[in-house]
XYZ file of C-alpha atoms in Angstrom:
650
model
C 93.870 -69.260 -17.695
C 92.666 -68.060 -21.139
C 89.230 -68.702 -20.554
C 88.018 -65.114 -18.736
C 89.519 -63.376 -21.553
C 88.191 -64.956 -24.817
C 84.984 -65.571 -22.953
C 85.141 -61.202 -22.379
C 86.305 -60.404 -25.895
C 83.487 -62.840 -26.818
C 80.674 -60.865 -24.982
C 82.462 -57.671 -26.153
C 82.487 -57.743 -29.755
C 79.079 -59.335 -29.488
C 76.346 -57.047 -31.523
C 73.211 -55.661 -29.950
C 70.229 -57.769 -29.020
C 67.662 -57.506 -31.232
C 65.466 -56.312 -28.343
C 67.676 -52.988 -28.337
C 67.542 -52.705 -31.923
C 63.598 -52.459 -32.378
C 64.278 -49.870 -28.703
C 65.835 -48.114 -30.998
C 64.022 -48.228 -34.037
C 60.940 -47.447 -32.094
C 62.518 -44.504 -30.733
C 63.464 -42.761 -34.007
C 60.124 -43.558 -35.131
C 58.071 -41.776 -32.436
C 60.765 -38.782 -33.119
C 59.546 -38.968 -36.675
C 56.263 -38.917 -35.484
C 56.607 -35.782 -33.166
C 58.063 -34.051 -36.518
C 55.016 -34.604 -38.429
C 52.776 -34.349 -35.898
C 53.325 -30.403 -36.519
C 52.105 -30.629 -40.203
C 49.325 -33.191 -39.880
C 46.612 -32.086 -37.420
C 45.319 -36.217 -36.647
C 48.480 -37.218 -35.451
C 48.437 -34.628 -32.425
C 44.720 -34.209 -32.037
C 42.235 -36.847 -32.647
C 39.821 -34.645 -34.388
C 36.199 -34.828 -32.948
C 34.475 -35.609 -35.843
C 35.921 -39.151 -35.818
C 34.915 -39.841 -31.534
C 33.094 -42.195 -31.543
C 30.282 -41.817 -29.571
C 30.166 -45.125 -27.285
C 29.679 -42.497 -23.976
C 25.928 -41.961 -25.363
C 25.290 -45.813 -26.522
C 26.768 -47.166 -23.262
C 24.109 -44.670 -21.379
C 21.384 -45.158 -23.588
C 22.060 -48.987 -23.181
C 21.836 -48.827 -19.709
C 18.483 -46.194 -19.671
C 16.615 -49.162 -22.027
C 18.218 -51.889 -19.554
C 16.164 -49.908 -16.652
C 13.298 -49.813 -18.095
C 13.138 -53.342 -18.987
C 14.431 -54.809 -16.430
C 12.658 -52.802 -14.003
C 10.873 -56.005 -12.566
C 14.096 -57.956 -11.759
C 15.895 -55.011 -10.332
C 13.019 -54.259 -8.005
C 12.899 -57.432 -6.945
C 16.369 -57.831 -6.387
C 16.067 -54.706 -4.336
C 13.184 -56.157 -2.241
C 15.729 -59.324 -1.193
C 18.381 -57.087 -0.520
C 16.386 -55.033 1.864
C 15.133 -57.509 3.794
C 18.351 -58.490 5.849
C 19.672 -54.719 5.763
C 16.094 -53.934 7.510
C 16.194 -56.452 9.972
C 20.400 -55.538 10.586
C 18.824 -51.673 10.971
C 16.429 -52.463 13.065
C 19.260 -54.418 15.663
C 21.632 -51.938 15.930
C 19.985 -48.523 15.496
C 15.989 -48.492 14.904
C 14.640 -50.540 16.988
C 10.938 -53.035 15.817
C 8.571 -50.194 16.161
C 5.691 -52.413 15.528
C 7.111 -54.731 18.463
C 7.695 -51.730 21.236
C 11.283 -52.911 21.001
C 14.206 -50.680 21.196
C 17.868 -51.542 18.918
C 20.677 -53.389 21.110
C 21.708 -50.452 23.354
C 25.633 -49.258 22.677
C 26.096 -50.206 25.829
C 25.721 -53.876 25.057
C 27.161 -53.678 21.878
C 30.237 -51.869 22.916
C 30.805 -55.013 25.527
C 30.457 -56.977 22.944
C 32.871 -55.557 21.140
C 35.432 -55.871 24.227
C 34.481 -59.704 25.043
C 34.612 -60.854 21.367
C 37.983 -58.609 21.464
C 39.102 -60.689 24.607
C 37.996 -63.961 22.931
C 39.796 -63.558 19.804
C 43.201 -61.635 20.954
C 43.258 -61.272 24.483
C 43.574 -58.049 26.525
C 44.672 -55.525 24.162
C 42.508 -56.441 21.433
C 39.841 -56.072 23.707
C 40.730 -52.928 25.301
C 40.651 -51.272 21.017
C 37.587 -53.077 20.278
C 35.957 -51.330 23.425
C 37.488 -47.840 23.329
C 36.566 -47.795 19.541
C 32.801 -48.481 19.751
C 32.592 -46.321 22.809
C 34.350 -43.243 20.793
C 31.065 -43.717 18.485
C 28.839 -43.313 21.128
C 29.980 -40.543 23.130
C 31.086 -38.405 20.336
C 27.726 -38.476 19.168
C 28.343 -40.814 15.841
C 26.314 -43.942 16.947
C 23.528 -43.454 14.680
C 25.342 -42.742 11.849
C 28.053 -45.799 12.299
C 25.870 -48.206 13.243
C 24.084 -47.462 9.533
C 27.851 -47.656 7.863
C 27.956 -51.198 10.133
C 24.786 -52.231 8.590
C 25.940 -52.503 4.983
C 29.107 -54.197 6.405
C 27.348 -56.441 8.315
C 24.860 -57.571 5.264
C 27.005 -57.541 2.186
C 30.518 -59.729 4.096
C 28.388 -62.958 4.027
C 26.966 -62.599 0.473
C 30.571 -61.363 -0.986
C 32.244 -64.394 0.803
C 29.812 -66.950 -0.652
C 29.526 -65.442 -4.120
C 33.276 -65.278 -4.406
C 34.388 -68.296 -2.501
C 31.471 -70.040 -5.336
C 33.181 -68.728 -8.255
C 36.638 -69.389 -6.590
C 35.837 -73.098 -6.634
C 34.282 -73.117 -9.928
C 37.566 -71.390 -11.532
C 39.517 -74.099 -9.961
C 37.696 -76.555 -11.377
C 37.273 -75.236 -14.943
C 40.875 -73.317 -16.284
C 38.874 -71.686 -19.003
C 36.603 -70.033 -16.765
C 39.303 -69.361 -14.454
C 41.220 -67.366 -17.279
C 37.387 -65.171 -17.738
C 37.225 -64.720 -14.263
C 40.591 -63.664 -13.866
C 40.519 -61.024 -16.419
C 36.982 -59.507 -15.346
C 38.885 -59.716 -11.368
C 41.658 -57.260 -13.179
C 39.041 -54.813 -14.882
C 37.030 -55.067 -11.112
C 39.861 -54.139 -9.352
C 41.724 -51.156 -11.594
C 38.668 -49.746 -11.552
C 38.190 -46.886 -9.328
C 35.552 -47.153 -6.588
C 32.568 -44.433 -7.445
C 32.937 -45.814 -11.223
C 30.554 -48.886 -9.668
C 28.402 -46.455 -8.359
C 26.881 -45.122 -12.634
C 25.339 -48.473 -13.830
C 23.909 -49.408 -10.241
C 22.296 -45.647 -10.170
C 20.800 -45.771 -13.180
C 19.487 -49.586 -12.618
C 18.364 -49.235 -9.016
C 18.067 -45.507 -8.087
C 19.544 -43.576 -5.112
C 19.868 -45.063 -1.448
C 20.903 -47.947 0.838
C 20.063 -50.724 -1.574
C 22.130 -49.238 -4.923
C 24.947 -48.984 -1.695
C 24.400 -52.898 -0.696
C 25.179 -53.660 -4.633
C 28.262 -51.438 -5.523
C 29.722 -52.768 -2.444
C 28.957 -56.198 -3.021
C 30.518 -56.179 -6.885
C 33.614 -54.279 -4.925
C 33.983 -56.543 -2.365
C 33.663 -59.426 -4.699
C 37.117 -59.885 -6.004
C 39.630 -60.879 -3.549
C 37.523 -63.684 -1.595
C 37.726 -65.414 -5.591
C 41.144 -64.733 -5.919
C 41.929 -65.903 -2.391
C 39.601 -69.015 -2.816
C 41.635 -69.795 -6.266
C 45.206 -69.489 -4.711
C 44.044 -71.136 -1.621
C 43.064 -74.342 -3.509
C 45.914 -74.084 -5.977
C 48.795 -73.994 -2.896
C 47.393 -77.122 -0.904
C 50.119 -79.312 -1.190
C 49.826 -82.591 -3.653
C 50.653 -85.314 -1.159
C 47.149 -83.906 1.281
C 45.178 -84.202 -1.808
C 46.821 -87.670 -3.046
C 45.587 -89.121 0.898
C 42.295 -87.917 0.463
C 41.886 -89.772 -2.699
C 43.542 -93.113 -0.611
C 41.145 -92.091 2.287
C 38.249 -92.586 -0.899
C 36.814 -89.705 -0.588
C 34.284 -88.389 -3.276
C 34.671 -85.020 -4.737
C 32.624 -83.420 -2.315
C 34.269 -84.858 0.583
C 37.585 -84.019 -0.854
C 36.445 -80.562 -1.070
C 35.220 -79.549 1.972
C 37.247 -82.132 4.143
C 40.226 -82.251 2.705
C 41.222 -79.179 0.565
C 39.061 -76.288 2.095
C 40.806 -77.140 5.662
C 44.165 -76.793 4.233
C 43.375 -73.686 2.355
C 42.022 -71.978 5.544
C 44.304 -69.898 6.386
C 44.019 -68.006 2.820
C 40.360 -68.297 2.861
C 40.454 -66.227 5.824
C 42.611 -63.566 4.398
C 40.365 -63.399 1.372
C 37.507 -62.876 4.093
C 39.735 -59.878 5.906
C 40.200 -58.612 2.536
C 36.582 -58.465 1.429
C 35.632 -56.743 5.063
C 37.901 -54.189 4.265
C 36.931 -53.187 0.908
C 33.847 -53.244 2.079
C 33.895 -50.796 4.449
C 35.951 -48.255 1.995
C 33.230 -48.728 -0.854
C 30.413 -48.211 1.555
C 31.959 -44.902 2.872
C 32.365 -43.932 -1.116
C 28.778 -44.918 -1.654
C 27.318 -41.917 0.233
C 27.747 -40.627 -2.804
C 24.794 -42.322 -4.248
C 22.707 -41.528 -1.167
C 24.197 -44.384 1.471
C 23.271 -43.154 4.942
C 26.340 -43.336 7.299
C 29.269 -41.863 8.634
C 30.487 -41.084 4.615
C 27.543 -39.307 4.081
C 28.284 -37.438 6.780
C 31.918 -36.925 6.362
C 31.490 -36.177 2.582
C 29.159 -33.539 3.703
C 31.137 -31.660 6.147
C 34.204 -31.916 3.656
C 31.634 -29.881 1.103
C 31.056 -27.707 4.089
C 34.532 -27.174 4.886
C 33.895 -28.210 8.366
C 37.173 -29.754 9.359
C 36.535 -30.353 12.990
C 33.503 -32.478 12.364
C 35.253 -33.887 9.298
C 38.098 -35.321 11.674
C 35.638 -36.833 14.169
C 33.940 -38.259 11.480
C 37.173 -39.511 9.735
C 38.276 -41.146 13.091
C 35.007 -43.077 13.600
C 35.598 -44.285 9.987
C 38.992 -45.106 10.747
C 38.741 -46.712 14.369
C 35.494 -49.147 12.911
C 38.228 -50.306 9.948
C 40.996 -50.885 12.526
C 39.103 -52.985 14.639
C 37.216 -54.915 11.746
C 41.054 -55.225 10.259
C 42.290 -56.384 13.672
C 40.040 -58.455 14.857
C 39.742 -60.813 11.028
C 43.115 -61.066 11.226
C 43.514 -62.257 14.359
C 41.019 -64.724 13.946
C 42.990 -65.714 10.484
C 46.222 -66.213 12.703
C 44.027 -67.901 16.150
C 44.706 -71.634 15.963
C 41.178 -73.031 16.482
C 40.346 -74.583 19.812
C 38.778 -78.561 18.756
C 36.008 -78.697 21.805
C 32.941 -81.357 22.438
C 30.216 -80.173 20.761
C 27.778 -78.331 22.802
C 30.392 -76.810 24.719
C 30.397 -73.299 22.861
C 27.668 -73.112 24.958
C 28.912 -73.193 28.047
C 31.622 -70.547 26.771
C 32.028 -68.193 29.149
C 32.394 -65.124 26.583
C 29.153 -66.424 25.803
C 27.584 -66.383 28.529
C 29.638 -63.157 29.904
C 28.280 -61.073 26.521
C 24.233 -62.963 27.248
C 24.368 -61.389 30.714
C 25.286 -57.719 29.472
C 23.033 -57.904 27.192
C 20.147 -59.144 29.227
C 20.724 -56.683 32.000
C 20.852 -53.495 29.413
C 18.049 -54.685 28.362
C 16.351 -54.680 31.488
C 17.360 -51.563 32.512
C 16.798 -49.144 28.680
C 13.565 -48.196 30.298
C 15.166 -46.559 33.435
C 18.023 -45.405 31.527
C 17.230 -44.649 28.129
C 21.207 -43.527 27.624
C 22.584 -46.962 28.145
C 20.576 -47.421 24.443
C 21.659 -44.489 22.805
C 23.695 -41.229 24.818
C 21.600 -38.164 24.427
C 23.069 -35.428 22.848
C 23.764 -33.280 25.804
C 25.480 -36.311 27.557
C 27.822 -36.617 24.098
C 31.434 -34.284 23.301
C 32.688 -32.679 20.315
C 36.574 -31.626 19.615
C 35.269 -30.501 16.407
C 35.351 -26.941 17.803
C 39.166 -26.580 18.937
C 40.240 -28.434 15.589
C 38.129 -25.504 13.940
C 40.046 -23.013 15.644
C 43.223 -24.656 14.808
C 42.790 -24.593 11.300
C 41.530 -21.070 10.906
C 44.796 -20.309 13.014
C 47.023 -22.461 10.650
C 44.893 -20.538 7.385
C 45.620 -17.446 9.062
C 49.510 -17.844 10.223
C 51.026 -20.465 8.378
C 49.104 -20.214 4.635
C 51.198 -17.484 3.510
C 54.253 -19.574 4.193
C 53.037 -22.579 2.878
C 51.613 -20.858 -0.460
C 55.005 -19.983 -2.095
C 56.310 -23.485 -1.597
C 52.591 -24.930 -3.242
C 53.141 -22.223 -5.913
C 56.473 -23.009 -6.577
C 56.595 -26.418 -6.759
C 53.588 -25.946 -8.670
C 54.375 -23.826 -11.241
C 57.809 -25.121 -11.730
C 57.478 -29.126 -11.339
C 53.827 -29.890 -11.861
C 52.728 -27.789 -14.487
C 55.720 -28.409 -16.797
C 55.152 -32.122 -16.049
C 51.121 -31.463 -16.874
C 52.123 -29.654 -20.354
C 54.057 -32.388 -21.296
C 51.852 -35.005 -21.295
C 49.496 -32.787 -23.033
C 51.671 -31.922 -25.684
C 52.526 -35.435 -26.775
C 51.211 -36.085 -29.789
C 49.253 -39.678 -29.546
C 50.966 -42.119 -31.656
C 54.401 -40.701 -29.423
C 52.921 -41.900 -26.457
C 51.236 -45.544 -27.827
C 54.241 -45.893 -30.238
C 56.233 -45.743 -27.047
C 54.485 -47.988 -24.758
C 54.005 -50.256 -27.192
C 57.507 -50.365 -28.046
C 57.889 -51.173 -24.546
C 56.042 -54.390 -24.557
C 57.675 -55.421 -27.955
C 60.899 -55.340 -26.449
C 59.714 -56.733 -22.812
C 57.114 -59.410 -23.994
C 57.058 -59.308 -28.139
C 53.773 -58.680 -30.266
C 51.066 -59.249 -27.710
C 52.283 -57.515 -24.995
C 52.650 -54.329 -27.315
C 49.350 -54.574 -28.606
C 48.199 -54.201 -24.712
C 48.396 -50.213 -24.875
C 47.745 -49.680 -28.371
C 44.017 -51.408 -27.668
C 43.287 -50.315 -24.118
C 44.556 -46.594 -24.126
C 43.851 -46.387 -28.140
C 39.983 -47.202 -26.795
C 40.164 -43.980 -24.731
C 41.561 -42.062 -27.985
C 38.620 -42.891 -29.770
C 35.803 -42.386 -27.222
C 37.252 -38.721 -26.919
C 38.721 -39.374 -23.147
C 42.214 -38.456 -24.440
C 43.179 -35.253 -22.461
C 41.468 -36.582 -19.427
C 43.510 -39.406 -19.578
C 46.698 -37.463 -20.103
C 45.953 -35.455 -17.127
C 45.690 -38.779 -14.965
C 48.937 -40.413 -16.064
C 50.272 -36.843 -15.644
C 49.122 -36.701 -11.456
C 49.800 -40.174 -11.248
C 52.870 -39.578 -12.947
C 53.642 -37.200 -10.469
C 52.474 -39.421 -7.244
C 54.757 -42.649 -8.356
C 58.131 -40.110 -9.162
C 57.591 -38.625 -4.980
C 56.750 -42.814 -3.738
C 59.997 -43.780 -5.435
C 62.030 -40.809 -4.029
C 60.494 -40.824 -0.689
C 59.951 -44.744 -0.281
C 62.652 -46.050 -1.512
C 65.171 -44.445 1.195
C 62.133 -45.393 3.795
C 62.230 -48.650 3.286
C 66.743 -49.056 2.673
C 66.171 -47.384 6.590
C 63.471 -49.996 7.392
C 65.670 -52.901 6.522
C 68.786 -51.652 8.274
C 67.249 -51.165 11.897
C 64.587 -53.264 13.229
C 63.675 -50.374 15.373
C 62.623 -48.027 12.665
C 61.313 -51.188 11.235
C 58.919 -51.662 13.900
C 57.711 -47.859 14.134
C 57.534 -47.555 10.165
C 55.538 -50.703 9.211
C 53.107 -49.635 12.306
C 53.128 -46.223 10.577
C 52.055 -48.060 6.661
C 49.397 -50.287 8.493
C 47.592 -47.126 9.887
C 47.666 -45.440 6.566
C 46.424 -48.778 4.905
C 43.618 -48.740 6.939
C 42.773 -45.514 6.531
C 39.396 -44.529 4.756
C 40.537 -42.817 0.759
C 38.396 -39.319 2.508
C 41.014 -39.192 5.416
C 43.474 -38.194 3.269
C 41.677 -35.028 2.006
C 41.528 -33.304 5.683
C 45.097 -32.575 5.913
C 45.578 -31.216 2.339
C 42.705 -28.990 2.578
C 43.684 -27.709 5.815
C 47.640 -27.063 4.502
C 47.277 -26.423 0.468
C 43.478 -25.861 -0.325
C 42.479 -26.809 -3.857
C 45.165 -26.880 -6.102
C 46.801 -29.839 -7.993
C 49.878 -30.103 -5.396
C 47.016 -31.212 -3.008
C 45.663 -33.846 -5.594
C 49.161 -35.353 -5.647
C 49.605 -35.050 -1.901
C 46.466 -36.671 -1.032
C 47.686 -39.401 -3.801
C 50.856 -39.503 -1.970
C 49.618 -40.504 1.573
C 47.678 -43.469 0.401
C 49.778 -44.388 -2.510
C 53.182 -44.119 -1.009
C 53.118 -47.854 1.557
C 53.618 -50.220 -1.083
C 57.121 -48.566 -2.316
C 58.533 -48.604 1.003
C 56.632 -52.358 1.939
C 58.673 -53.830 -1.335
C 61.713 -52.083 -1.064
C 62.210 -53.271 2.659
C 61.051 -56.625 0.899
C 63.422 -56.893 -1.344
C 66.642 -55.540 0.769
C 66.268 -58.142 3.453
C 65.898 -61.011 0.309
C 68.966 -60.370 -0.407
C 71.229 -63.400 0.355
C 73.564 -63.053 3.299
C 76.378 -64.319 1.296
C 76.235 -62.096 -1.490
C 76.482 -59.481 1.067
C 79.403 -61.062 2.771
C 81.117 -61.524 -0.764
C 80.666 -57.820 -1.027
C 82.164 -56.656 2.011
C 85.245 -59.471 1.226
C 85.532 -57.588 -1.870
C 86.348 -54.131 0.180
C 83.284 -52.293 -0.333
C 81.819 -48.988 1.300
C 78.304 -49.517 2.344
C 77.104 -46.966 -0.224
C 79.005 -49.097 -3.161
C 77.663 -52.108 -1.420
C 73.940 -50.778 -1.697
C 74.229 -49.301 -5.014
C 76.095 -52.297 -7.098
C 75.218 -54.659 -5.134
C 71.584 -54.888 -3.417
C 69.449 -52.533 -4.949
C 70.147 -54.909 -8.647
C 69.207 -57.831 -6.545
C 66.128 -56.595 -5.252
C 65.371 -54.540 -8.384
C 62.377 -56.847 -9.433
C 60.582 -56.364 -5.776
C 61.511 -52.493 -6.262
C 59.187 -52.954 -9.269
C 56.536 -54.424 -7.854
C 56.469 -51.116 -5.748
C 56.213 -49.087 -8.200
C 53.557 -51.046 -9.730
C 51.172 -51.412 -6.893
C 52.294 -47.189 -5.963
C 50.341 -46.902 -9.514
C 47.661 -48.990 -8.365
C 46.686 -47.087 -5.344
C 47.460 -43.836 -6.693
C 44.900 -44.588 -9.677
C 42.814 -45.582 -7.057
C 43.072 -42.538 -5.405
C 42.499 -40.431 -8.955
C 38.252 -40.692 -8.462
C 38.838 -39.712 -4.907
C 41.043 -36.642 -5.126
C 38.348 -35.363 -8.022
C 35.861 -34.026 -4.500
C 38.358 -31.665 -4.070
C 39.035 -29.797 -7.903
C 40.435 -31.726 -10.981
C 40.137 -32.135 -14.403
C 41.050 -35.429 -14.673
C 39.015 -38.954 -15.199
C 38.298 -38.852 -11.744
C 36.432 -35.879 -12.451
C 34.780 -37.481 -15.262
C 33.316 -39.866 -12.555
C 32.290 -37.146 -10.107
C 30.375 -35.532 -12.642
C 28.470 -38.531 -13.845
C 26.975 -39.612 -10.780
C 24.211 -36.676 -10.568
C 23.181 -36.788 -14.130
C 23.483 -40.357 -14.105
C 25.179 -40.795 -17.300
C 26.516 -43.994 -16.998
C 28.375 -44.055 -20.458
C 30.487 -41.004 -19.574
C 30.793 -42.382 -15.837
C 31.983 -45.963 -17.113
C 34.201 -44.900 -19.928
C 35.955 -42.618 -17.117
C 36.449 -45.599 -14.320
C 37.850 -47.960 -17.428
C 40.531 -45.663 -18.516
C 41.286 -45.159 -15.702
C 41.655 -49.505 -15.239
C 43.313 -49.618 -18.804
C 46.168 -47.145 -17.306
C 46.641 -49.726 -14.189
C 46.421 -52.712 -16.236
C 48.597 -51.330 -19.239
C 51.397 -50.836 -16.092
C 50.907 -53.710 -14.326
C 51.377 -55.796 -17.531
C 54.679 -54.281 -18.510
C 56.253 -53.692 -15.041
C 55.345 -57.069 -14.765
C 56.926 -58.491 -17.999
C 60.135 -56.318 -16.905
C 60.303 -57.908 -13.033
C 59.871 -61.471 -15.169
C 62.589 -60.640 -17.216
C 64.720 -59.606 -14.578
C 64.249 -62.622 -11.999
C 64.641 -65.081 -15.197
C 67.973 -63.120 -15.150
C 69.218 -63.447 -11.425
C 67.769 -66.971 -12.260
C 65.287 -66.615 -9.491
C-alpha cells in the first residue's frame, strides 16, 4: 500500500538528468553567444577573407580530370551509346541504313495492353493501353518514346551494378558501412547536383543523361539487395548448408529466391527514380518529354506544359503499376518451352507482325501525323489567362500577406542567427540525444558550408524547408488522425498520396505558377505538394499501431476522444510521427533544386546556375549542403525516435 507513494516522492525529489542539464547549459551559452555576436564581427559573419576557396579547386579538379581522362570518358560514352542507339532506333527512328521503320505505336501501345493483361488482368491493361495511346494522339510519341529510351537502357545496368555491390556489402561489413554512407550522400543529394561533374566530364546530351541517371538510380536496388539478404530467415539458410550447397549455389538458389520479393521492390524503386532523373536531365541537353516540358515552363506555356506533365505522369504510373504488380504476381512454375506457346506471346507477335505489314499502306499506324493528333493545350491557355485575369487579384493579398507576415519574418530569422547560435544549438541537440559524436554531426557537415562561403544560401534553404515541414505537420498530421479513423477516407486519401508520389518534381510547378507566380509562397507550395505524403503516410502509420488495449484501457478510464488522442495515442505513435517529419525534410530538400526554375536564392539556385557555366565546384558544394541539411536531420530525428521507442520499450 506504501509502495506508489515512496516510489512518487522518489521520482519527485529526483534531480535533473544530466541530459537536461548540458540542454540547459547549451542554451545559455548560445544566448551568450548572440550577445557577443553584436561586438565581434566573426561570430555573426564569417568574414570572406577566411572562405576557403574549395568551389574553385573542386572545379579546377574536375576541368584537369577532363582533360586527362578524356580517352576513358569517350570511350565510356561510345559503350553507352551503343544500346541507347539501337533502343532509339526500335521505338522512334527507325534503321535508316536497313529501309526499316521504328515499332509503330500501334504495336507498341498493344503491347502495352497485353503485357498489362498478363501481369494484372483487365484493368491494368485497360491503363497500360489508354496511357501509351494518350502519347500518340496528343502528339507526344516522339518525344516519350526518347524519355523511354533512357529508361529502357539505364534499369538493367542500375539493377546489376547495385544488386553487385548489394551482395558484395553483405559479404564484407566494412564495405557495407562505405557503401552505406556514400548511399546517404547519393540520396540527400538533390537531383540536377549529378548533372555538374557528368557535364564537365562528358559534355551535353543523351549520354551525360544515361550517366546521371544511372548514379541516381543506383542506390536503392543496393540497399534493397542488402536488406533483402539480411531478412532471409536463418533456418532457409541453415538447410541450404544441410542440402551442401557451395556458396554460389547458396546464393542464387537459396538466398536470392527468398529475398525476391525485396529484390523486386528495389527494381520498382530504381525504375522510378529513373524516370524522375531523366526528366531533370533535360537540363543537360536530354531529348524527351522534360526537355520539352522544361521548355514550355520557360515559355510560360501552361497548356502544353500540362499535356506534357500528363505524358510524364501517365508513363510513371504505368511503369509504377505494372513493377509492382509483377513484385506482388506469384510466379506461374511451367515446362520449359512453354512461354512459348503463351498466348500473350503469341497474341502481342501477331499485332506486331500485321502493323508491320500494313506501315506502308498506313504510315499512321507507325507514327499519327500531326493533323490526325489533338491538343487541350489551347482551352487550358484560356483558362489560365481567365484565372490571371479574375482570380489574381484575390489570390495576391492572401500570397502577400502570408508572405510578408509569416515567410519573411521566418526568412530574417534564420538570417540573423549568428553561426555558432545555430551549430551550438544543433549540436547541443545531438549531445543530449546521442552524446559527443552525434553533436559533432552538424558542427562538421554544416560548419563545411560555413567555410566554403555557402552560409546564407544555406540559411535560406533550412528557412523554405523550414517553412514546408511546419505546413506538412499542420496539414498532415490531422490528414492522416482522419485516415486512420475511417477506412473510407482511408481509401480515397492514400489513392490521393500515391498519385502525388508518382508525380514528376516539374508537375508541381504548373499549378503554382498558374495561382501565385514567382514568389517564395510558391517555392514552399510547390515544396508542399510533393513533400507533404510522408507526414500523413506515418501518422496514419503510427495511429493504427497503436495497441487495441491501450485504447480500450483509455476509454475504461472515462476518456473523451480528444483526451484519448491527445494523452494517449499521439505519445504512442510519437516516434512514427517523427519519421514523418523526417522523410517531409527529405522530399522537401529534394524539392529545394527543383523549385530554384521558378526564382530563388537558395542552394537550389546555386545548382541552377552551375549547370551552364559548368562550374562543378560551385554546383557540387550546392547539392552537398544541401545533403548535409538532410543527413544532419535524419541523424538526430533519428536518435530522438530511438530514444523514444527504447522508452515505450518497443
Amino acid at each position: 500500500m506504501n509502495s506508489a507513494p515512496v516510489s512518487g516522492q522518489a521520482i519527485a525529489t529526483n534531480p535533473p538528468s544530466n541530459g537536461y542539464q548540458r540542454f540547459i547549459a547549451a542554451i545559455l551559452a548560445c544566448v551568450a553567444f548572440v550577445v557577443a555576436a553584436k561586438y565581434i564581427p566573426v561570430l555573426d559573419k564569417w568574414p570572406t577573407d577566411l572562405v576557403i576557396p574549395l568551389r574553385s579547386w573542386i572545379t579546377g579538379a574536375f576541368v584537369w580530370l577532363a582533360q586527362v581522362g578524356k580517352p576513358v570518358t569517350r570511350g565510356i560514352a561510345w559503350v553507352l551509346s551503343q544500346p541507347l542507339a539501337l533502343t532509339e532506333a526500335l521505338l522512334y527512328r527507325g534503321f535508316t541504313a536497313l529501309g526499316l521503320p521504328p515499332l509503330p505505336w500501334v504495336a507498341v501501345a498493344g503491347g502495352m495492353t497485353i503485357l498489362g493483361h498478363w501481369i494484372g488482368g483487365r484493368r491494368l491493361a485497360l491503363l497500360g493501353g489508354l496511357s501509351t495511346t494518350y502519347l500518340a494522339i496528343f502528339g507526344l510519341w516522339t518525344e516519350a518514346m526518347k524519355t523511354v529510351s533512357i529508361v529502357i537502357v539505364i534499369v538493367p545496368l542500375a539493377v546489376m551494378a547495385g544488386f553487385a555491390l548489394g551482395v558484395w556489402a553483405f559479404r564484407n561489413r566494412r564495405f557495407e558501412k562505405v557503401l552505406n554512407a556514400c548511399f546517404d550522400i547519393m540520396q540527400a543529394t538533390p537531383h540536377m547536383a549529378y548533372l555538374g561533374p557528368v557535364v564537365v566530364l562528358f559534355g551535353f546530351g543523351q549520354v551525360p543523361a544515361l550517366i546521371a541517371t544511372f548514379i541516381f538510380a543506383l542506390p536503392p536496388m543496393g540497399r534493397c539487395t542488402i536488406l533483402g539478404m539480411r531478412t532471409v530467415q536463418p533456418d532457409v539458410i541453415e538447410a541450404g548448408h544441410m542440402s551442401g550447397c557451395t556458396r554460389r549455389q547458396l546464393l542464387w538458389k537459396v538466398q536470392l529466391p527468398a529475398a525476391q520479393q525485396t529484390l523486386l521492390l528495389g527494381v520498382n524503386q530504381v525504375v522510378m527514380q529513373t524516370l524522375a532523373m531523366v526528366v531533370i536531365a533535360s537540363l543537360v541537353g536530354a531529348a524527351g518529354l522534360g526537355q520539352k516540358l522544361l521548355f514550355s515552363l520557360q515559355q510560360l506555356q501552361i497548356g502544353k506544359a500540362v499535356e506534357q506533365g500528363v505524358a510524364i505522369t501517365l508513363i510513371a504510373v504505368v511503369l509504377d503499376r505494372m513493377s509492382q504488380a509483377f513484385m506482388r504476381r506469384v510466379p506461374a512454375h511451367r515446362p520449359a518451352g512453354e512461354i512459348f506457346r503463351h498466348k500473350h506471346l503469341f497474341g502481342f507477335a501477331a499485332l506486331l507482325i500485321a502493323s508491320i505489314v500494313i506501315s506502308p499502306f498506313f504510315p499512321a499506324v507507325v507514327e499519327l501525323p500531326k493533323d490526325l493528333t489533338f491538343s487541350y493545350g489551347a482551352p487550358i491557355n484560356q483558362a489560365v489567362r481567365w484565372v490571371s485575369r479574375e482570380l489574381f487579384a484575390y489570390v495576391k493579398p492572401v500570397r502577400d500577406f502570408i508572405t510578408i507576415w509569416a515567410l519573411l519574418p521566418l526568412r530574417d530569422f534564420c538570417l540573423w542567427l549568428p553561426w555558432p547560435v545555430v551549430l551550438g544549438s544543433l549540436a547541443a541537440i545531438g549531445w543530449v540525444l546521442g552524446g559527443l559524436r552525434l553533436a559533432l554531426v552538424p558542427v562538421a557537415l554544416l560548419g563545411t558550408m560555413l567555410l566554403t562561403g555557402f552560409w546564407t544560401q544555406l540559411m535560406l534553404t533550412v528557412y523554405l524547408v523550414t517553412s514546408t515541414t511546419v505546413l506538412s505537420i499542420l496539414i498532415g498530421t490531422p490528414v492522416g488522425i482522419w485516415a486512420s479513423r475511417r477506412p473510407l477516407a482511408a481509401g480515397i486519401i492514400n489513392t490521393i498520396c500515391d498519385t502525388l508520389q508518382t508525380f514528376p518534381s516539374f508537375i508541381y510547378l504548373i499549378p503554382v505558377i498558374m495561382l501565385f507566380q514567382t514568389s517564395d509562397l510558391s517555392n514552399v507550395l510547390a515544396m508542399l505538394a510533393y513533400a507533404s505524403v510522408p507526414m500523413i503516410r506515418f501518422a496514419q502509420l503510427g495511429l493504427k499501431r497503436v495497441p487495441q488495449a491501450t485504447v480500450e484501457a483509455a476509454i475504461a478510464s472515462g476518456t473523451t476522444p480528444f483526451q484519448r488522442l491527445v494523452k494517449v495515442e499521439l505519445p504512442i505513435a510519437f516516434p512514427e510521427l517523427l519519421m514523418g517529419i523526417n522523410q517531409t525534410i527529405m522530399m522537401a530538400l529534394a524539392m529545394v533544386a527543383i523549385t530554384a526554375l521558378i526564382g530563388s536564392q537558395d542552394l537550389g539556385q546555386e545548382i541552377y546556375k552551375a549547370l551552364p557555366g559548368a562550374d562543378t565546384g560551385r554546383g557540387l558544394l550546392a547539392g552537398l549542403g544541401i545533403a548535409f541539411i538532410g543527413i544532419t536531420a535524419d541523424r538526430l530525428l533519428g536518435a530522438w525516435a530511438a530514444k523514444l521507442n527504447r522508452n515505450l520499450g518497443m
